[in-house]
Coordinates of N, CA and C and ligand atoms in Angstrom, one line a residue:
M20 N 101.4 7.1 -15.1 CA 102.2 6.0 -15.4 C 102.1 5.6 -16.9
M21 N 103.2 5.2 -17.5 CA 103.3 4.9 -18.9 C 102.4 3.7 -19.2
S22 N 101.5 3.8 -20.2 CA 100.7 2.7 -20.5 C 101.5 1.6 -21.3
P23 N 101.1 0.4 -21.3 CA 101.8 -0.7 -22.1 C 102.0 -0.3 -23.5
E24 N 100.9 0.4 -24.1 CA 101.0 0.8 -25.5 C 102.1 1.9 -25.7
E25 N 102.1 2.8 -24.8 CA 103.2 3.9 -24.9 C 104.6 3.3 -24.8
R26 N 104.7 2.4 -23.8 CA 106.0 1.8 -23.6 C 106.4 1.0 -24.8
Q27 N 105.5 0.2 -25.3 CA 105.8 -0.6 -26.5 C 106.2 0.3 -27.7
E28 N 105.6 1.4 -27.9 CA 105.9 2.3 -29.0 C 107.3 2.8 -28.8
I29 N 107.6 3.2 -27.6 CA 109.0 3.8 -27.3 C 110.0 2.7 -27.5
E30 N 109.7 1.5 -27.0 CA 110.7 0.5 -27.1 C 111.0 0.1 -28.5
H31 N 109.9 0.2 -29.3 CA 110.1 -0.1 -30.8 C 111.1 0.9 -31.4
E32 N 111.0 2.2 -31.0 CA 111.9 3.2 -31.5 C 113.3 2.9 -31.0
I33 N 113.4 2.6 -29.7 CA 114.8 2.3 -29.1 C 115.5 1.2 -29.9
A34 N 114.7 0.2 -30.3 CA 115.3 -0.9 -31.0 C 116.0 -0.5 -32.4
C35 N 115.6 0.7 -32.9 CA 116.1 1.2 -34.2 C 117.4 1.9 -34.1
Y36 N 117.9 2.2 -32.9 CA 119.0 3.1 -32.7 C 120.1 2.4 -31.8
P37 N 121.4 2.8 -32.0 CA 122.4 2.2 -31.1 C 122.3 2.7 -29.7
Y38 N 121.8 4.0 -29.5 CA 121.7 4.6 -28.2 C 120.3 4.9 -27.8
K39 N 119.9 4.6 -26.6 CA 118.5 4.9 -26.2 C 118.2 6.4 -26.3
Q40 N 119.2 7.2 -25.9 CA 119.0 8.7 -25.9 C 118.6 9.3 -27.2
A41 N 119.0 8.6 -28.3 CA 118.7 9.1 -29.7 C 117.2 9.2 -29.9
V42 N 116.4 8.5 -29.1 CA 114.9 8.6 -29.4 C 114.2 9.6 -28.5
C43 N 114.9 10.4 -27.8 CA 114.3 11.3 -26.8 C 113.1 12.1 -27.4
V44 N 113.4 12.7 -28.6 CA 112.3 13.5 -29.2 C 111.1 12.6 -29.6
D45 N 111.4 11.5 -30.2 CA 110.4 10.5 -30.6 C 109.6 10.1 -29.4
A46 N 110.3 9.8 -28.3 CA 109.6 9.3 -27.1 C 108.6 10.4 -26.5
L47 N 109.1 11.6 -26.6 CA 108.3 12.7 -26.1 C 107.0 12.9 -27.0
K48 N 107.3 12.7 -28.3 CA 106.2 12.8 -29.3 C 105.2 11.7 -29.1
I49 N 105.6 10.5 -28.7 CA 104.7 9.4 -28.5 C 103.8 9.7 -27.3
L50 N 104.4 10.2 -26.2 CA 103.6 10.5 -25.0 C 102.6 11.6 -25.4
Q51 N 103.1 12.6 -26.1 CA 102.2 13.7 -26.5 C 101.1 13.3 -27.3
K52 N 101.4 12.4 -28.2 CA 100.3 11.8 -29.1 C 99.2 11.2 -28.3
H53 N 99.6 10.5 -27.2 CA 98.6 9.8 -26.4 C 97.9 10.7 -25.4
R54 N 98.7 11.7 -24.9 CA 98.2 12.5 -23.7 C 97.9 13.9 -24.1
G55 N 98.2 14.4 -25.3 CA 97.9 15.7 -25.7 C 99.0 16.7 -25.4
W56 N 99.8 16.5 -24.4 CA 100.9 17.4 -24.0 C 101.9 16.6 -23.1
V57 N 103.0 17.2 -22.8 CA 104.1 16.5 -22.0 C 104.2 17.2 -20.6
S58 N 103.7 16.5 -19.6 CA 103.7 17.0 -18.3 C 105.1 16.7 -17.6
D59 N 105.4 17.2 -16.4 CA 106.6 16.9 -15.7 C 106.7 15.4 -15.5
E60 N 105.6 14.8 -15.2 CA 105.5 13.4 -15.0 C 106.0 12.6 -16.2
A61 N 105.5 13.1 -17.4 CA 105.9 12.5 -18.6 C 107.4 12.6 -18.9
V62 N 107.9 13.8 -18.6 CA 109.4 14.0 -18.7 C 110.2 13.0 -17.9
K63 N 109.7 12.8 -16.6 CA 110.4 11.8 -15.7 C 110.3 10.4 -16.3
E64 N 109.1 10.1 -16.8 CA 109.0 8.7 -17.4 C 109.9 8.5 -18.6
V65 N 110.0 9.5 -19.4 CA 110.9 9.4 -20.6 C 112.4 9.3 -20.1
A66 N 112.7 10.1 -19.1 CA 114.1 10.1 -18.6 C 114.4 8.7 -18.0
E67 N 113.4 8.1 -17.4 CA 113.7 6.8 -16.8 C 113.9 5.7 -17.8
I68 N 113.0 5.7 -18.8 CA 113.1 4.6 -19.8 C 114.4 4.8 -20.7
L69 N 114.8 6.1 -20.9 CA 116.0 6.3 -21.7 C 117.3 6.5 -20.9
E70 N 117.2 6.3 -19.6 CA 118.4 6.4 -18.7 C 119.0 7.8 -18.9
M71 N 118.2 8.8 -18.9 CA 118.7 10.2 -18.9 C 118.2 10.9 -17.7
S72 N 118.7 12.1 -17.4 CA 118.2 12.8 -16.3 C 117.0 13.6 -16.7
P73 N 116.0 13.8 -15.8 CA 114.8 14.6 -16.2 C 115.2 16.0 -16.7
S74 N 116.3 16.6 -16.2 CA 116.6 17.9 -16.7 C 117.1 17.8 -18.2
E75 N 117.8 16.8 -18.5 CA 118.2 16.6 -19.9 C 117.0 16.5 -20.8
V76 N 116.1 15.6 -20.4 CA 114.8 15.4 -21.2 C 114.1 16.7 -21.3
D77 N 114.0 17.5 -20.2 CA 113.3 18.7 -20.1 C 113.9 19.7 -21.1
S78 N 115.2 19.8 -21.2 CA 115.9 20.7 -22.2 C 115.5 20.3 -23.6
V79 N 115.5 19.1 -23.9 CA 115.1 18.6 -25.3 C 113.6 19.1 -25.5
A80 N 112.7 18.8 -24.5 CA 111.3 19.1 -24.7 C 111.1 20.6 -24.9
T81 N 111.9 21.4 -24.2 CA 111.7 22.8 -24.2 C 112.2 23.4 -25.5
F82 N 113.3 22.7 -26.1 CA 113.9 23.2 -27.3 C 113.0 23.0 -28.5
Y83 N 112.2 22.0 -28.6 CA 111.4 21.7 -29.7 C 110.0 22.4 -29.6
N84 N 109.7 23.2 -30.7 CA 108.5 24.0 -30.7 C 107.2 23.1 -30.7
L85 N 107.4 21.9 -31.2 CA 106.2 21.0 -31.4 C 106.0 20.1 -30.2
I86 N 106.8 20.2 -29.2 CA 106.5 19.5 -27.9 C 105.9 20.5 -27.0
Y87 N 104.7 20.1 -26.5 CA 103.9 21.1 -25.7 C 104.1 20.7 -24.2
R88 N 104.6 21.7 -23.4 CA 104.8 21.4 -22.0 C 103.6 21.9 -21.2
Q89 N 102.6 22.3 -21.8 CA 101.4 22.7 -21.1 C 100.2 22.2 -21.9
P90 N 99.1 22.0 -21.3 CA 97.9 21.5 -22.1 C 97.6 22.5 -23.2
T91 N 97.1 22.1 -24.3 CA 96.8 23.0 -25.4 C 95.3 22.9 -25.8
G92 N 94.9 23.8 -26.7 CA 93.6 23.7 -27.2 C 93.5 22.6 -28.2
R93 N 92.3 22.4 -28.7 CA 92.0 21.3 -29.7 C 92.9 21.5 -31.0
H94 N 93.0 22.8 -31.3 CA 93.8 23.1 -32.5 C 95.0 24.1 -32.1
V95 N 96.2 23.7 -32.4 CA 97.3 24.5 -32.1 C 97.7 25.3 -33.3
I96 N 97.6 26.6 -33.3 CA 98.0 27.4 -34.4 C 99.4 28.0 -34.2
H97 N 100.3 27.5 -35.1 CA 101.7 28.0 -35.0 C 101.9 29.0 -36.1
V98 N 102.1 30.3 -35.7 CA 102.4 31.3 -36.7 C 103.9 31.5 -36.9
C99 N 104.3 31.4 -38.1 CA 105.8 31.5 -38.4 C 106.2 33.0 -38.2
D100 N 107.2 33.2 -37.4 CA 107.7 34.6 -37.2 C 109.2 34.7 -37.6
S101 N 109.6 33.8 -38.6 CA 111.0 34.0 -39.1 C 111.0 35.0 -40.2
I102 N 112.2 35.3 -40.7 CA 112.4 36.5 -41.5 C 111.4 36.8 -42.7
S103 N 111.2 35.7 -43.5 CA 110.4 36.0 -44.7 C 108.9 36.3 -44.3
C104 N 108.5 35.6 -43.3 CA 107.1 35.9 -42.8 C 107.0 37.2 -42.1
W105 N 108.1 37.5 -41.5 CA 108.1 38.8 -40.8 C 108.1 40.0 -41.8
V106 N 108.9 39.8 -42.9 CA 108.9 40.9 -43.9 C 107.5 41.0 -44.6
M107 N 106.9 39.8 -44.7 CA 105.6 39.8 -45.4 C 104.4 40.0 -44.5
G108 N 104.7 40.4 -43.3 CA 103.5 40.9 -42.5 C 103.0 39.9 -41.5
C109 N 103.8 39.0 -40.9 CA 103.3 38.1 -39.9 C 102.8 38.8 -38.7
G110 N 103.4 40.0 -38.5 CA 103.0 40.8 -37.3 C 101.5 41.1 -37.4
S111 N 101.0 41.5 -38.5 CA 99.6 41.9 -38.6 C 98.7 40.6 -38.6
I112 N 99.3 39.5 -39.1 CA 98.6 38.2 -39.0 C 98.4 37.8 -37.6
C113 N 99.5 37.9 -36.8 CA 99.4 37.6 -35.3 C 98.3 38.5 -34.7
E114 N 98.4 39.8 -35.0 CA 97.5 40.7 -34.4 C 96.0 40.3 -34.7
H115 N 95.8 39.9 -35.9 CA 94.4 39.5 -36.4 C 94.0 38.3 -35.5
L116 N 94.9 37.3 -35.5 CA 94.5 36.1 -34.7 C 94.3 36.4 -33.2
K117 N 95.1 37.2 -32.7 CA 95.0 37.6 -31.2 C 93.6 38.2 -31.0
K118 N 93.3 39.2 -31.9 CA 92.1 39.9 -31.7 C 90.9 39.0 -31.9
R119 N 90.9 38.2 -33.0 CA 89.8 37.3 -33.3 C 89.6 36.3 -32.3
L120 N 90.7 35.7 -31.7 CA 90.5 34.7 -30.7 C 90.5 35.2 -29.3
G121 N 90.8 36.5 -29.1 CA 90.8 37.1 -27.8 C 91.9 36.5 -26.8
I122 N 93.0 36.1 -27.4 CA 94.1 35.6 -26.6 C 95.4 36.2 -27.1
N123 N 96.4 36.0 -26.2 CA 97.8 36.4 -26.6 C 98.5 35.2 -27.1
M124 N 99.7 35.4 -27.7 CA 100.6 34.3 -28.1 C 100.9 33.5 -26.8
G125 N 100.8 32.2 -27.0 CA 101.1 31.3 -25.8 C 99.9 31.0 -25.0
E126 N 98.7 31.5 -25.4 CA 97.5 31.2 -24.6 C 96.5 30.4 -25.4
T127 N 95.6 29.9 -24.6 CA 94.5 29.0 -25.2 C 93.2 29.7 -24.9
T128 N 92.3 29.6 -25.9 CA 91.0 30.2 -25.8 C 90.2 29.5 -24.6
P129 N 89.4 30.3 -23.9 CA 88.7 29.7 -22.7 C 87.8 28.5 -23.1
D130 N 87.3 28.4 -24.4 CA 86.5 27.2 -24.8 C 87.4 26.0 -25.2
G131 N 88.7 26.2 -25.1 CA 89.6 25.1 -25.3 C 89.8 24.7 -26.8
R132 N 89.3 25.6 -27.7 CA 89.4 25.3 -29.1 C 90.8 25.6 -29.7
F133 N 91.4 26.8 -29.4 CA 92.6 27.1 -30.0 C 93.7 27.5 -29.1
T134 N 94.9 27.2 -29.4 CA 96.1 27.7 -28.8 C 97.0 28.4 -29.8
L135 N 97.6 29.5 -29.4 CA 98.3 30.3 -30.4 C 99.8 30.3 -30.0
L136 N 100.7 29.8 -30.9 CA 102.1 29.8 -30.6 C 102.9 30.2 -31.8
P137 N 104.1 30.8 -31.5 CA 105.0 31.1 -32.6 C 105.8 29.9 -33.1
I138 N 106.3 29.9 -34.2 CA 107.2 28.8 -34.7 C 108.2 29.4 -35.6
V139 N 109.3 28.7 -35.7 CA 110.4 29.1 -36.7 C 110.0 28.6 -38.1
C140 N 110.7 29.1 -39.1 CA 110.4 28.9 -40.5 C 109.8 27.5 -40.8
L141 N 108.7 27.6 -41.5 CA 108.0 26.4 -41.9 C 108.4 25.9 -43.3
G142 N 109.4 26.5 -43.9 CA 109.8 26.1 -45.2 C 108.9 26.5 -46.3
A143 N 108.1 27.5 -46.1 CA 107.1 28.0 -47.1 C 107.4 29.5 -47.3
C144 N 108.7 29.9 -47.3 CA 109.0 31.3 -47.3 C 108.5 32.0 -48.6
D145 N 108.5 31.3 -49.7 CA 108.0 31.9 -51.0 C 106.5 32.1 -51.0
K146 N 105.9 31.6 -49.9 CA 104.4 31.8 -49.8 C 104.1 32.4 -48.5
A147 N 105.0 33.2 -48.0 CA 104.8 33.9 -46.7 C 103.7 35.0 -46.8
P148 N 103.0 35.3 -45.7 CA 103.2 34.7 -44.4 C 102.4 33.3 -44.3
A149 N 103.0 32.5 -43.4 CA 102.5 31.1 -43.3 C 102.3 30.8 -41.8
M150 N 101.4 29.8 -41.6 CA 101.2 29.2 -40.3 C 100.8 27.8 -40.4
M151 N 101.0 27.0 -39.3 CA 100.6 25.6 -39.4 C 99.5 25.3 -38.3
V152 N 98.5 24.6 -38.8 CA 97.5 24.2 -37.8 C 97.4 22.7 -37.9
G153 N 97.7 22.0 -36.8 CA 97.9 20.5 -36.8 C 99.1 20.2 -37.7
K154 N 98.9 19.4 -38.7 CA 100.0 19.1 -39.5 C 100.0 19.8 -40.9
T155 N 99.0 20.7 -41.0 CA 98.8 21.4 -42.3 C 99.4 22.8 -42.3
T156 N 100.2 23.1 -43.3 CA 100.7 24.5 -43.4 C 99.8 25.3 -44.3
H157 N 99.5 26.5 -43.9 CA 98.6 27.4 -44.6 C 99.4 28.6 -45.0
E158 N 99.3 28.9 -46.3 CA 100.3 29.9 -46.9 C 99.5 31.2 -47.4
N159 N 100.3 32.2 -47.8 CA 99.8 33.4 -48.3 C 98.6 33.9 -47.5
L160 N 98.8 34.0 -46.2 CA 97.7 34.3 -45.3 C 97.3 35.7 -45.4
T161 N 96.0 35.9 -45.3 CA 95.4 37.2 -45.1 C 94.3 37.1 -44.0
P162 N 93.9 38.2 -43.5 CA 92.9 38.1 -42.4 C 91.6 37.3 -42.9
E163 N 91.3 37.5 -44.2 CA 90.1 36.8 -44.7 C 90.3 35.3 -44.8
T164 N 91.5 34.9 -45.3 CA 91.7 33.4 -45.4 C 91.8 32.8 -44.0
I165 N 92.3 33.5 -43.0 CA 92.4 33.0 -41.7 C 90.9 32.9 -41.1
D166 N 90.1 33.9 -41.3 CA 88.7 33.8 -40.8 C 88.0 32.6 -41.4
A167 N 88.2 32.4 -42.7 CA 87.5 31.3 -43.4 C 88.0 30.0 -42.8
L168 N 89.3 29.9 -42.6 CA 89.9 28.6 -42.0 C 89.4 28.4 -40.6
L169 N 89.4 29.4 -39.8 CA 88.9 29.2 -38.4 C 87.5 28.8 -38.3
E170 N 86.7 29.3 -39.2 CA 85.3 28.9 -39.2 C 85.1 27.4 -39.6
K171 N 86.0 26.9 -40.3 CA 85.8 25.5 -40.8 C 86.3 24.5 -39.7
L172 N 87.1 25.0 -38.7 CA 87.6 24.1 -37.7 C 86.6 23.8 -36.6
P173 N 86.5 22.5 -36.2 CA 85.5 22.2 -35.2 C 85.8 22.8 -33.8
Ligands
FES22 FE1 108.0 31.8 -42.6 FE2 110.0 30.6 -43.9 S1 110.0 32.4 -42.8 S2 107.9 30.0 -43.8

């Protein structure tokens, strides 16, 4: 059930727009911020408060790479697989991460530390290959810089 705090934050967003439906992504982000991910129950709650159908909310949630429909690890690593990063070797970056973490794309490490997901262009094409961890973009990646970064993360 939606907490009073979650409801208040969503209603605050609603007040900024002429149509409730305009805040669908923001409402999903608010629930994800509080709960870590967006469950089917959360989709229904957002649908109810925004007077949308759960399937409409689900399509929005599925469309956005940064809305998680499954529980994630403590750190979500988004590896860019758009054209510049692809040309600059994001394939080998992904392979390195998969080998190092022992998981495939879309999976979470058994210790719950890392989730590995693809993402579209991060706007750092001139510094490809790039990935985002949390809110930080990491650029000019090499296996060595990735190893150093992973070691620093709790
Ligand atoms: Fe990867 Fe733009 S293609 S940052």
